[in-house]
XYZ file of C-alpha atoms in Angstrom:
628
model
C -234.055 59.497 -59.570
C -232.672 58.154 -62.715
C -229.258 56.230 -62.592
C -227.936 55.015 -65.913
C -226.195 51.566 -64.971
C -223.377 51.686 -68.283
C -223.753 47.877 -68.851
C -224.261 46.635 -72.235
C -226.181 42.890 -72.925
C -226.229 41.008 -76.394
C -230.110 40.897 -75.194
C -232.368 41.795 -72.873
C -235.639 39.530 -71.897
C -238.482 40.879 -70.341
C -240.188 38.327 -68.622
C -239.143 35.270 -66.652
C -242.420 32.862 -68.042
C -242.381 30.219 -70.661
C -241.448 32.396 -73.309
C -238.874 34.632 -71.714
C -237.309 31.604 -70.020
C -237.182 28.971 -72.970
C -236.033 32.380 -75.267
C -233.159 32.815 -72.683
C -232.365 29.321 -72.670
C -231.906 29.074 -76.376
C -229.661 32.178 -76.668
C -227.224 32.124 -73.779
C -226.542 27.957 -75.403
C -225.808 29.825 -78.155
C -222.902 31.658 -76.090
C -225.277 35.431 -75.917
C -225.242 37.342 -73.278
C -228.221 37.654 -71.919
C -230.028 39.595 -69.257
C -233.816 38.789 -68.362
C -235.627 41.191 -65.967
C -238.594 39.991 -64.556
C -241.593 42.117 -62.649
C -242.114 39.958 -60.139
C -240.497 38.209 -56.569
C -239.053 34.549 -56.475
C -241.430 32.190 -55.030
C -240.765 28.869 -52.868
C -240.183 25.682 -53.978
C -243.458 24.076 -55.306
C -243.906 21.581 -52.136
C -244.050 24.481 -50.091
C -246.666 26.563 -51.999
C -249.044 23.561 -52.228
C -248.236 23.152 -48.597
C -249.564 26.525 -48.229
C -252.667 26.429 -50.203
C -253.548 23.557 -48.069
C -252.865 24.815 -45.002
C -255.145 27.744 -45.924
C -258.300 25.395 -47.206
C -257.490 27.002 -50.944
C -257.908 30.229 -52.826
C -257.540 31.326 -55.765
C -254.839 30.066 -58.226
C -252.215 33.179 -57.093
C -253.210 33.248 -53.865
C -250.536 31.056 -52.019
C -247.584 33.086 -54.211
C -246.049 36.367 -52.636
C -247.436 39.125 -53.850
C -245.049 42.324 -55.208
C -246.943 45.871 -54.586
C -244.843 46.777 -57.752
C -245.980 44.195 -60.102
C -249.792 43.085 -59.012
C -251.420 40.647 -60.492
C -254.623 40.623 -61.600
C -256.504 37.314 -59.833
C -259.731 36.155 -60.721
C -261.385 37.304 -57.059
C -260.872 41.198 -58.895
C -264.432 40.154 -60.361
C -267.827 39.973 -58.748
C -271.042 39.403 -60.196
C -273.770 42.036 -59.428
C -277.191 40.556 -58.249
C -279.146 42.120 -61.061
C -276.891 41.474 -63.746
C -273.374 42.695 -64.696
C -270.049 42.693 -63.091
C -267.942 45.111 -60.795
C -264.095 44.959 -61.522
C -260.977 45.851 -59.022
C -257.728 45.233 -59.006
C -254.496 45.586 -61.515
C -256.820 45.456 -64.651
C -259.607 48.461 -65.451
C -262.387 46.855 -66.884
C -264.489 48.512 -69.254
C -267.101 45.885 -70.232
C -269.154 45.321 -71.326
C -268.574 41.665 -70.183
C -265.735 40.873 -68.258
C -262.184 39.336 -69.285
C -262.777 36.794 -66.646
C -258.478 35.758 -66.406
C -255.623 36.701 -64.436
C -252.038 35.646 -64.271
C -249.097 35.812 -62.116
C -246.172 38.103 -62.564
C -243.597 36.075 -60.862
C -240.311 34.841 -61.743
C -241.912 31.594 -63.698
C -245.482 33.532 -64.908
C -248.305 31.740 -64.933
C -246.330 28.953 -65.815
C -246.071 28.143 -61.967
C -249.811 27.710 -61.852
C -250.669 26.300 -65.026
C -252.853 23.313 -65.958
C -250.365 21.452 -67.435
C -252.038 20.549 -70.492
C -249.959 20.684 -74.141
C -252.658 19.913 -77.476
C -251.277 21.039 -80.084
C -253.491 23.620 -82.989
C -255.131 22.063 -85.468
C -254.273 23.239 -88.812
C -257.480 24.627 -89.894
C -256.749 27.171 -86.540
C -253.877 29.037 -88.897
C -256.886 30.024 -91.386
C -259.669 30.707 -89.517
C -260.243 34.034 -92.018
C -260.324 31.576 -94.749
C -263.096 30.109 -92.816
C -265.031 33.298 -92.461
C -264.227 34.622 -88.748
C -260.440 36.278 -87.226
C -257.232 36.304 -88.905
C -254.905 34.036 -90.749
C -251.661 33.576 -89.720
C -248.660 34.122 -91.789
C -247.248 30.585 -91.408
C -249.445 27.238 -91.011
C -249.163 24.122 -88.820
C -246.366 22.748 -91.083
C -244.234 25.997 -90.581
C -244.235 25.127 -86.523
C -244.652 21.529 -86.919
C -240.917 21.044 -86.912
C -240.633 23.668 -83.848
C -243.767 21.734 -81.730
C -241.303 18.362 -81.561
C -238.691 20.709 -79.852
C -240.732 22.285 -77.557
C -242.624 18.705 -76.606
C -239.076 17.821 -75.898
C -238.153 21.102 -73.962
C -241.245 20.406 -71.604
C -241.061 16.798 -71.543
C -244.732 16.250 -72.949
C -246.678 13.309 -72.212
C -249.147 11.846 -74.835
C -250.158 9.165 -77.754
C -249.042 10.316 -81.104
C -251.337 7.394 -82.683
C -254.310 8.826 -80.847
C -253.397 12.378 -82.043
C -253.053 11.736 -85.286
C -256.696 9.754 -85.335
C -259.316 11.670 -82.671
C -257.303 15.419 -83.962
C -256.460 14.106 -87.302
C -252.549 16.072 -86.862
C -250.470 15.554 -89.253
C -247.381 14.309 -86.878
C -244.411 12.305 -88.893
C -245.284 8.813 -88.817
C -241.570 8.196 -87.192
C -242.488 10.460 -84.140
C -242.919 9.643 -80.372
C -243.534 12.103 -77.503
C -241.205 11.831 -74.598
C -243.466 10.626 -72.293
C -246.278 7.641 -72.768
C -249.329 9.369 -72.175
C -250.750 10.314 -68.539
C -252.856 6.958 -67.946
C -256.821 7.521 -67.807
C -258.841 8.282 -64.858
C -261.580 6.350 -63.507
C -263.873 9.073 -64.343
C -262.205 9.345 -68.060
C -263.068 4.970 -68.683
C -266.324 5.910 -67.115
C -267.352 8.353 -70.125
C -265.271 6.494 -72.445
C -267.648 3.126 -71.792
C -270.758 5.592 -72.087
C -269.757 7.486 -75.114
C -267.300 6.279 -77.328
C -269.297 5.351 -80.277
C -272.426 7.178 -79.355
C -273.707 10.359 -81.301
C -274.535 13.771 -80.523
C -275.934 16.280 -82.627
C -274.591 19.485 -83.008
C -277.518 22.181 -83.925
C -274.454 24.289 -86.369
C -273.759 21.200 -88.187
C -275.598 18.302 -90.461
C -274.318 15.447 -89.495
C -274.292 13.906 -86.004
C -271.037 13.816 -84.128
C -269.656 10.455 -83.479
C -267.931 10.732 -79.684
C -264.684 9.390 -78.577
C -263.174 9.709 -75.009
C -259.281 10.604 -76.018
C -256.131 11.755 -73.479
C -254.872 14.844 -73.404
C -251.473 15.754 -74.236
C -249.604 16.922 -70.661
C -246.233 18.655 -69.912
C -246.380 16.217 -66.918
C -243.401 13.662 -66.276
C -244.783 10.095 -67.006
C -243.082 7.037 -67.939
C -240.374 7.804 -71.131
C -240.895 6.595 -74.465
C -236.938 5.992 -74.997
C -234.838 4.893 -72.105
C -231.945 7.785 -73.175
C -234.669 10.515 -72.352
C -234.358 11.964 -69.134
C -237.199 12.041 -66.692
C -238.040 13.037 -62.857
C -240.517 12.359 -60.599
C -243.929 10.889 -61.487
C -247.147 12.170 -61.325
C -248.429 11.171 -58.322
C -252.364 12.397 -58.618
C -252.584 14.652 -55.598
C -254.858 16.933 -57.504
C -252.679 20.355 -56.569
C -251.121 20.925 -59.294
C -252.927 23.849 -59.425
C -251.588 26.264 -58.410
C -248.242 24.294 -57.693
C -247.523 20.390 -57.945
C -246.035 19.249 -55.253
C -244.118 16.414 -56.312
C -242.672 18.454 -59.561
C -243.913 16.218 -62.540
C -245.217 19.251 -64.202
C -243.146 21.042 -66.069
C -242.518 25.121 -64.895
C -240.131 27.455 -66.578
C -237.944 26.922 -63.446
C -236.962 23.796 -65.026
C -235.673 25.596 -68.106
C -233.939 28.145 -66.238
C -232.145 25.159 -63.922
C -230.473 24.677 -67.083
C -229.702 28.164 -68.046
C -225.941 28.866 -69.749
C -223.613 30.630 -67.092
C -224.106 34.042 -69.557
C -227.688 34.392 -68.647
C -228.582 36.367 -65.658
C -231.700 36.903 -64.112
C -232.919 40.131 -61.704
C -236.354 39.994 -60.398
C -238.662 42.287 -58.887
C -237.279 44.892 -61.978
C -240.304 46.502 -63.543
C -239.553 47.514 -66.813
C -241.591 50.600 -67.415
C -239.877 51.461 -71.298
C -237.957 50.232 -73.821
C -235.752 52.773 -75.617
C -234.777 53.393 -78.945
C -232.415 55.858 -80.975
C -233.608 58.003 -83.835
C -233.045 55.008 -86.565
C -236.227 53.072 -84.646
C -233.752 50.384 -83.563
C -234.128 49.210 -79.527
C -231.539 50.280 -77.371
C -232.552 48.511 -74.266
C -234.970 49.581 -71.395
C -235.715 51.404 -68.250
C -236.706 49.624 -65.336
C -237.898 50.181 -61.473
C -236.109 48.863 -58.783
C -234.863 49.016 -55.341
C -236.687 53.206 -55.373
C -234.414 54.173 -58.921
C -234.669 54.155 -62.118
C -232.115 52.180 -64.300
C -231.494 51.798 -68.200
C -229.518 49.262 -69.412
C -228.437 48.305 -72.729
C -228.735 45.601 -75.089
C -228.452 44.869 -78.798
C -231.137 42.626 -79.187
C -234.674 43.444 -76.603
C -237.186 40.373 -76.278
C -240.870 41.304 -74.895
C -241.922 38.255 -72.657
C -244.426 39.261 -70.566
C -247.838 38.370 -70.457
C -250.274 39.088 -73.487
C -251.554 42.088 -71.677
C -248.442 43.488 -70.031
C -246.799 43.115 -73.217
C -249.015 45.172 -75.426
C -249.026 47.803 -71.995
C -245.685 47.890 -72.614
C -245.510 49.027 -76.036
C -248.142 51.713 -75.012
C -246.044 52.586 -72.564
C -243.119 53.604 -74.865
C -245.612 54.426 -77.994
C -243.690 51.850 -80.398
C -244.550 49.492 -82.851
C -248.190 50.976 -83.865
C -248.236 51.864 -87.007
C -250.881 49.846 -87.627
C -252.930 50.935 -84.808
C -253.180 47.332 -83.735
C -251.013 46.864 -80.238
C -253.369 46.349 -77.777
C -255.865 45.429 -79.836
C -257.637 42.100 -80.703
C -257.627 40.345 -77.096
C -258.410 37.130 -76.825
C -258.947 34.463 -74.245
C -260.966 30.864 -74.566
C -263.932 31.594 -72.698
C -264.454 28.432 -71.101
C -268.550 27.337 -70.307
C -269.161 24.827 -67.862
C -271.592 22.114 -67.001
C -271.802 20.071 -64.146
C -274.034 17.078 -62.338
C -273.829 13.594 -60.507
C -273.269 10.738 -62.293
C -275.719 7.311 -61.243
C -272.179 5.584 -60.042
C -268.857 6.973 -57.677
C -266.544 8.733 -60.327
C -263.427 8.958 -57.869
C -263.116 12.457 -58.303
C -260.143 14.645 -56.889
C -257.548 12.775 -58.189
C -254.948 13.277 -60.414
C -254.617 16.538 -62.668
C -257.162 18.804 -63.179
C -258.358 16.986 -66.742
C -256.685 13.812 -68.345
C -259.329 13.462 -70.825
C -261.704 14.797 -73.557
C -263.688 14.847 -76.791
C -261.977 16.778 -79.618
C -264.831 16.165 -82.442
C -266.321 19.786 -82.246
C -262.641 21.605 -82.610
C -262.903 21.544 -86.446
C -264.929 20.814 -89.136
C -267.993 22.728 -91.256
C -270.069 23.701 -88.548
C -267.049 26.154 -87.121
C -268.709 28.828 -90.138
C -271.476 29.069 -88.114
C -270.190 29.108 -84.599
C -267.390 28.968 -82.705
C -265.750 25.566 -82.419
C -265.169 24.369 -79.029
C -262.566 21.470 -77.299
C -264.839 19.229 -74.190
C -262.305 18.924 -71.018
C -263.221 16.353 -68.882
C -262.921 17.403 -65.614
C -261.110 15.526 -62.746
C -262.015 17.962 -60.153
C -265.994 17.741 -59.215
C -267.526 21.138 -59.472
C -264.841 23.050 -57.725
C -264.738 25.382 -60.772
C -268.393 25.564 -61.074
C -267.892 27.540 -57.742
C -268.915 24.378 -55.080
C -265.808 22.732 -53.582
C -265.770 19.952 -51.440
C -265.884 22.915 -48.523
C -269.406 24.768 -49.710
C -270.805 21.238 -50.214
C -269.869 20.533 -46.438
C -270.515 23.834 -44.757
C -274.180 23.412 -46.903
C -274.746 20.557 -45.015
C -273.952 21.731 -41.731
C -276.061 24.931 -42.009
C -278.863 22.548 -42.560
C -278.169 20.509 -39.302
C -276.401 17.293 -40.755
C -274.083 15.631 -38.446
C -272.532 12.534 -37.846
C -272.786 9.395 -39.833
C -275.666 10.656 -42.062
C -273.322 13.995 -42.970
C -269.999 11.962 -43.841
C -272.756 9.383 -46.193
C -274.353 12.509 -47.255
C -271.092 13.847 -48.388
C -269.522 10.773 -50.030
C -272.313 10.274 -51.908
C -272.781 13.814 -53.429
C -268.831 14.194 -53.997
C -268.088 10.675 -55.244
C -270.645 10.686 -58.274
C -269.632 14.909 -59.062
C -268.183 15.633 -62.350
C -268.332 18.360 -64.772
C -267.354 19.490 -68.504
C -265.274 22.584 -69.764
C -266.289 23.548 -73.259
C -263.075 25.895 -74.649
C -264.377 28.401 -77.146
C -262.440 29.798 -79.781
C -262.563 33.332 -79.498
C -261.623 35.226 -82.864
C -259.422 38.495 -82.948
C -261.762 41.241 -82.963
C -259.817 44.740 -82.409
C -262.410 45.689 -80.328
C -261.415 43.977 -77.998
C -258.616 45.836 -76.349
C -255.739 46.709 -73.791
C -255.410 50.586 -73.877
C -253.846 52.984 -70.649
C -255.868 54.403 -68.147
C -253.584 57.132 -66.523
C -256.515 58.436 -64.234
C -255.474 55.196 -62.141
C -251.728 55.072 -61.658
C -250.133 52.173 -60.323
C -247.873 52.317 -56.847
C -245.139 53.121 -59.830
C -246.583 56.042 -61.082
C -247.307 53.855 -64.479
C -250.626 53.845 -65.919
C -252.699 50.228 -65.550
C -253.575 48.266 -68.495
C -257.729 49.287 -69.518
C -259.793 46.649 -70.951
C -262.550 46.553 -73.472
C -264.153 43.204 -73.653
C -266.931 41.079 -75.228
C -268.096 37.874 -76.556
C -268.958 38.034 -80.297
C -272.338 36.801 -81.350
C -270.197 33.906 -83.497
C -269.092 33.103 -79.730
C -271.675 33.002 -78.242
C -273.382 30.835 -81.253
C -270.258 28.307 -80.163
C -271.609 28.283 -76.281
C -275.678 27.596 -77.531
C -274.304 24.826 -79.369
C -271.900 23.641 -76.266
C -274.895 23.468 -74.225
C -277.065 21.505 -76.699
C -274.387 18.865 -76.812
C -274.346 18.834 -73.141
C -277.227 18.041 -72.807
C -276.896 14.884 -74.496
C -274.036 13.675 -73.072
C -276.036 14.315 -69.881
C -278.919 12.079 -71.260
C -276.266 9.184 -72.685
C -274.674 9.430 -68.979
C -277.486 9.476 -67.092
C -276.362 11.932 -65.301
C -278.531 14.402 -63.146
C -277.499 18.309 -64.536
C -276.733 20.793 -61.580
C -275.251 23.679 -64.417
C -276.682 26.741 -62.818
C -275.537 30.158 -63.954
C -277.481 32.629 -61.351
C -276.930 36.281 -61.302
C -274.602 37.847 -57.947
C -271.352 36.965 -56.848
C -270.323 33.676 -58.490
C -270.844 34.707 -61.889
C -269.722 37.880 -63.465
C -269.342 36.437 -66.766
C -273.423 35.802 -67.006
C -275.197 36.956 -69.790
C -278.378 35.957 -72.170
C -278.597 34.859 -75.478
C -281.502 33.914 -77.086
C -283.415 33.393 -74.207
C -281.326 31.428 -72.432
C -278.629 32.148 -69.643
C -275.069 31.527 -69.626
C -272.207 32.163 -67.515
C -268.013 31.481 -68.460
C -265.371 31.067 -66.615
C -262.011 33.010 -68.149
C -259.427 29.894 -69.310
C -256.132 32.212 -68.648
C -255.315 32.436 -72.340
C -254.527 35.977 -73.214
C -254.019 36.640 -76.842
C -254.054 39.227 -80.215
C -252.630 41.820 -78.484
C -249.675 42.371 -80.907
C -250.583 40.529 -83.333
C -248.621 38.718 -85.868
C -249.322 39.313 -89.821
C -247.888 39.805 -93.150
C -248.284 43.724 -93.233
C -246.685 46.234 -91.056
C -250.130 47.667 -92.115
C -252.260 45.271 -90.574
C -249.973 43.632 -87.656
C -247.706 43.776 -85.118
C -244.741 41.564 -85.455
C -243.697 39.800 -88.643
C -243.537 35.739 -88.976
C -240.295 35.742 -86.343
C -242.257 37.720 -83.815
C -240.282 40.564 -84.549
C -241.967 44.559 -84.446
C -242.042 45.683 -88.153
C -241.526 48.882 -87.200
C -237.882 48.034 -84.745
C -236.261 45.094 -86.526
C -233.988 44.078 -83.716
C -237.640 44.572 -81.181
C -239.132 41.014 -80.378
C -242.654 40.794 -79.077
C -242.978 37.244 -78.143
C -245.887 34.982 -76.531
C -249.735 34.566 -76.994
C -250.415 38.088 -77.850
C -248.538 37.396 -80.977
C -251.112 34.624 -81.901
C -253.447 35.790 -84.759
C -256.028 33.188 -83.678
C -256.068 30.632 -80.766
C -258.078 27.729 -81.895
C -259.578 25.758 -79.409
C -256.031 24.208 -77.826
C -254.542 25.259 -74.494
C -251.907 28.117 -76.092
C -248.916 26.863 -73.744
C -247.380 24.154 -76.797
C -247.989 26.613 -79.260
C -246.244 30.152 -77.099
C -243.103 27.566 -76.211
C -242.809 26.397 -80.148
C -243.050 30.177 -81.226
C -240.478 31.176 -78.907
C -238.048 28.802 -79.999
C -238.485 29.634 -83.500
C -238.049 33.364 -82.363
C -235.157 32.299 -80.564
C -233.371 30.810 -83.859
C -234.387 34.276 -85.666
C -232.895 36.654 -83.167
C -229.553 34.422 -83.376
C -229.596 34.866 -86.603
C -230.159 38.880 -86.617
C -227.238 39.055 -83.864
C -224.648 37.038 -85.725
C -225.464 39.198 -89.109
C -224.968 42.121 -86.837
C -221.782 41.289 -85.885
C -220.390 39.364 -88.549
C -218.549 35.629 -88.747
C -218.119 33.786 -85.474
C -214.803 33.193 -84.154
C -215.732 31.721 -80.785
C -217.809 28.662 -79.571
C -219.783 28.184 -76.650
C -220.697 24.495 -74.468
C -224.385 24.176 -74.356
C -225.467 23.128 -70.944
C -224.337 19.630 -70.229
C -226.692 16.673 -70.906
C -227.920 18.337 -73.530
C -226.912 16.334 -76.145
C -225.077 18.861 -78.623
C -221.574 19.040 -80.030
C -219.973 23.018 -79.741
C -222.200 25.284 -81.864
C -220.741 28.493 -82.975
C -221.354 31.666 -81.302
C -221.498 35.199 -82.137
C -218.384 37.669 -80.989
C -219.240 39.380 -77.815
C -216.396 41.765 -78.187
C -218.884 44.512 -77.871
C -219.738 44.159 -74.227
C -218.500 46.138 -71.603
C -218.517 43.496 -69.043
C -215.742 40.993 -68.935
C -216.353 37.774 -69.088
C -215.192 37.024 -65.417
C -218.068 39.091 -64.470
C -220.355 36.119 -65.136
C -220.361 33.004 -62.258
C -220.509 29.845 -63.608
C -223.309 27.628 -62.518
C -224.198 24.359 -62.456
C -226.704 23.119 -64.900
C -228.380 21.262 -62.411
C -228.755 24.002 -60.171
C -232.548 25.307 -59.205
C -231.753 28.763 -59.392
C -230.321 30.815 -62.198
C -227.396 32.981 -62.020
C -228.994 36.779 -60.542
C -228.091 40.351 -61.422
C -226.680 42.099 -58.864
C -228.231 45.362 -57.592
């Protein structure tokens, strides 16, 4: 059944994640009307989802979210390692091999941004030319193109971190004048433990000539800590409770929730609304979309359509509605950090299992000559034992107990092994390769009747280059710590992501970075989406988030997505008020936000009066919905 629903948007989101949301935000302040349809269900309030997880001894990062039959979401328990070798795959995603993409994420009103580690580094600049440095793709703008657009988005998250200490252990060029909302999350005990071992010390990296000199540096956080100006507003503190994935409890992180609190009454939100195509006339220009809901079909219409969704739902959708690939390239060039890990007991307690997931890390091996010759890679410290290495506090115990430990000697047995635990994440750069792929596999239908995203995936010899030199620096950071290595990667369950090179096994774990797969360029030829994110091929099309990002560096992609929106955001403004000429009207931003009455574009084109839309207050927790 197909029901055409005769309403007519200024734009139409798809996707209620970081980008959609902070997109949304940016137009309706700008008075558009603006309708944002996201796959997913609600969820609960993030006390009660960490609530849950506990209650249920963990899971995976998704697990404690509800889970829509219409919109799965791929989780990283889809994956099993075989006991000879290889991987078996089930789930939303169809893997192809020949090693597995080893990340989900969450379609939910929020995305993956409910579940996310928090963390906010921004690229280094040599990350916009990595072609010029012999592997992947340049992008068509460089660090000082977004430079302006990373203080806005720091602002929009409310990012914590040391723009002193960026500027010297990253060497980023931030203006000398510039502070970061928040003073930077305070160290760990584990982070002054390294710091008093290593800072100073050198490692050798076997890609490079010189030695490495090491430094123990904080990591940039969307996390509420204490403000750098009284005027800037601020919320509860991080209070270390070591949840916040997959929710914080006491709601210091920042989640695209908090951006749609603030939401401008024209901006309406409909979840569980698959959008299955976007339509367009027979100029190329979007129309709007079709969507699944409530058993129908529905179209609406829009001026302006933004793409939101995740890298890989994205590039599904274009399939989907066989747009925008010209250049054979949507789809195409996936990318993800594959993150190796090492992990062992330190001679001394570390404290572990408190506060986020990583506060720390070395950032010497991000950039520099030896990247020609493999991959470079950013060292997170990590806060939470060996829980990703696949032995939580609970397999350490029930180990224990299978062996007959009871009593005192199992709770000193126990506090000894867990107190001195830590590990290291080493986040590789992974180049575009357009091998690497999302295509359709129609044999396998989802419950919609709409073919499931296909993947064709593997680590490039430059990659795994970057992981034999990871391991030879663990090593000595090992032997400067003193530290007893544990790092095991053994073929079966725990490790689909295993593999050999050069004698030597490996395993990675998949960092939930999706990327390339409409990639951004300065050639309908050779790209995607133009500079604004926009499809060459439908100028008023947007195709926003990581999968426009021509390369991903070595930096957690969340900073980067949320500047790129924003600068989309300013673009598609700009394309709507040329489309309808001078603006006659103006529009409130939200309140507290600081700004005077900014023009707006006419909206004398929509078919829905403007009594239609409920005002709400800014502070409210839930945006204004769609009705059915």
């Amino acid at each position: 059944m197909t029901r055409d629903a005769r309403r007519y948007w200024d734009v139409i989101v798809v996707g209620a994640g970081f980008a959609g949301s902070l997109v949304a935000h940016r137009l309706g302040g700008h008075g558009h009307r603006v309708l944002v349809l996201e796959a997913g269900h609600d969820v609960p309030a993030a006390a009660t989802t960490a609530a849950a997880h506990l209650a249920a001894g963990g899971g995976t990062p998704t697990s404690p979210y509800p889970r829509s039959a219409d919109a799965p979401s791929p989780d990283v328990d889809d994956l099993t390692g075989l006991p000879d070798g290889g991987f078996a795959a089930t789930g939303h995603l169809v893997q192809h091999g020949p090693l597995p993409y080893a990340s989900g994420y969450l379609r939910a009103n929020g995305g993956t941004g409910l579940l996310w580690t928090g963390l906010t580094p921004r690229m280094h600049p040599e990350d916009f030319r990595t072609a010029d440095l012999g592997h992947g793709r340049n992008w068509p703008i460089g660090y000082q193109d977004l430079e302006p657009y990373y203080r806005q988005a720091e602002h929009e998250l409310g990012v914590a971190a040391d723009a002193d200490q960026q500027r010297r252990a990253v060497g980023l060029p931030i203006p000398a004048d510039y502070a970061f909302p928040m003073r930077a999350i305070p160290a760990t005990h584990l982070d002054r433990t390294l710091a008093r071992a290593l800072d100073g010390r050198t490692v050798r990296d076997p890609a490079d000539e010189e030695d490495a000199r090491l430094a123990v540096s904080t990591t940039p956080h969307a996390r509420n800590g204490r403000p750098t100006r009284p005027e800037h507003p601020t919320g509860p503190l991080c209070q270390g409770t070591a949840s916040c994935v997959p929710a914080c409890p006491s709601g210091a992180k920042y989640t695209p929730l908090r951006t749609q609190a603030r939401w401008a009454p024209g901006v309406r939100l409909r979840t569980d609304a698959v959008v299955g195509r976007v339509l367009v006339d027979g100029t190329g220009r979007a129309t709007g979309v079709e969507y699944h809901a409530d058993g129908a079909t529905h179209r609406v219409r829009a001026d302006l359509v933004v793409l939101a969704a995740h890298a890989i739902e994205n590039a599904r959708l274009l399939l989907l509605s066989g747009l925008a690939n010209r250049s054979d390239q949507v789809g195409r060039n996936l990318m993800d950090h594959p993150a190796l890990l090492t992990w062992g007991l330190l001679p001394e307690p570390t404290g572990p299992y408190r506060g986020p997931g990583s506060t720390s890390g070395l950032e010497a091996f991000r950039f520099g000559r030896a990247r020609a010759g493999r991959a470079p890679f950013r060292i997170e410290i990590g806060n939470w034992g060996w829980s990703w290495a696949g032995r939580p506090p609970q397999v350490e115990t029930g180990a224990l107990l299978r062996s007959g430990v009871r009593g005192k000697e199992l709770r000193e047995r126990l506090g000894d092994r867990l107190g001195r635990q830590f590990s290291l994440q080493f986040e590789l750069e992974q180049p575009a390769d357009p091998a690497n792929r999302v295509t359709l596999d129609h044999s396998r239908p989802d419950r919609l009747g709409l073919p499931r995203p296909a993947l064709h995936y593997d680590l490039s010899g430059y990659v795994r280059q970057g992981m034999a030199s990871a391991r030879a620096v663990s090593d000595q950071l090992f032997a400067l710590l003193g530290a007893e290595d544990h790092t095991r990667y053994e073929a079966g369950p725990g490790w689909p992501g295993r593999f050999e090179h050069d004698g030597r096994p490996y395993g990675y774990r998949g960092a939930g970075h999706g990327g390339g797969t409409h990639i951004m360029g300065d050639s309908p030829g050779t790209s995607v989406v133009d500079q604004w994110q926009r499809c060459w091929d439908h100028p008023n099309l947007y195709a926003v988030g990581c999968g426009s990002m021509p390369s991903l560096g070595t930096s957690n992609p969340s900073l980067t997505m949320a500047a790129l929106a924003l600068r989309s955001a300013d673009r598609a403004h700009h394309d709507l008020t040329a489309l309808r000429g001078p603006a006659e009207l103006t529009a409130r931003r939200p309140s507290g936000s600081g700004s005077a009455a900014v023009p707006t574009a006419s909206t004398a084109t929509s078919s829905i009066p403007a009594s239609g839309f409920s005002s709400v207050p800014t502070s409210s927790p839930n945006p204004p919905r769609e009705p059915s």
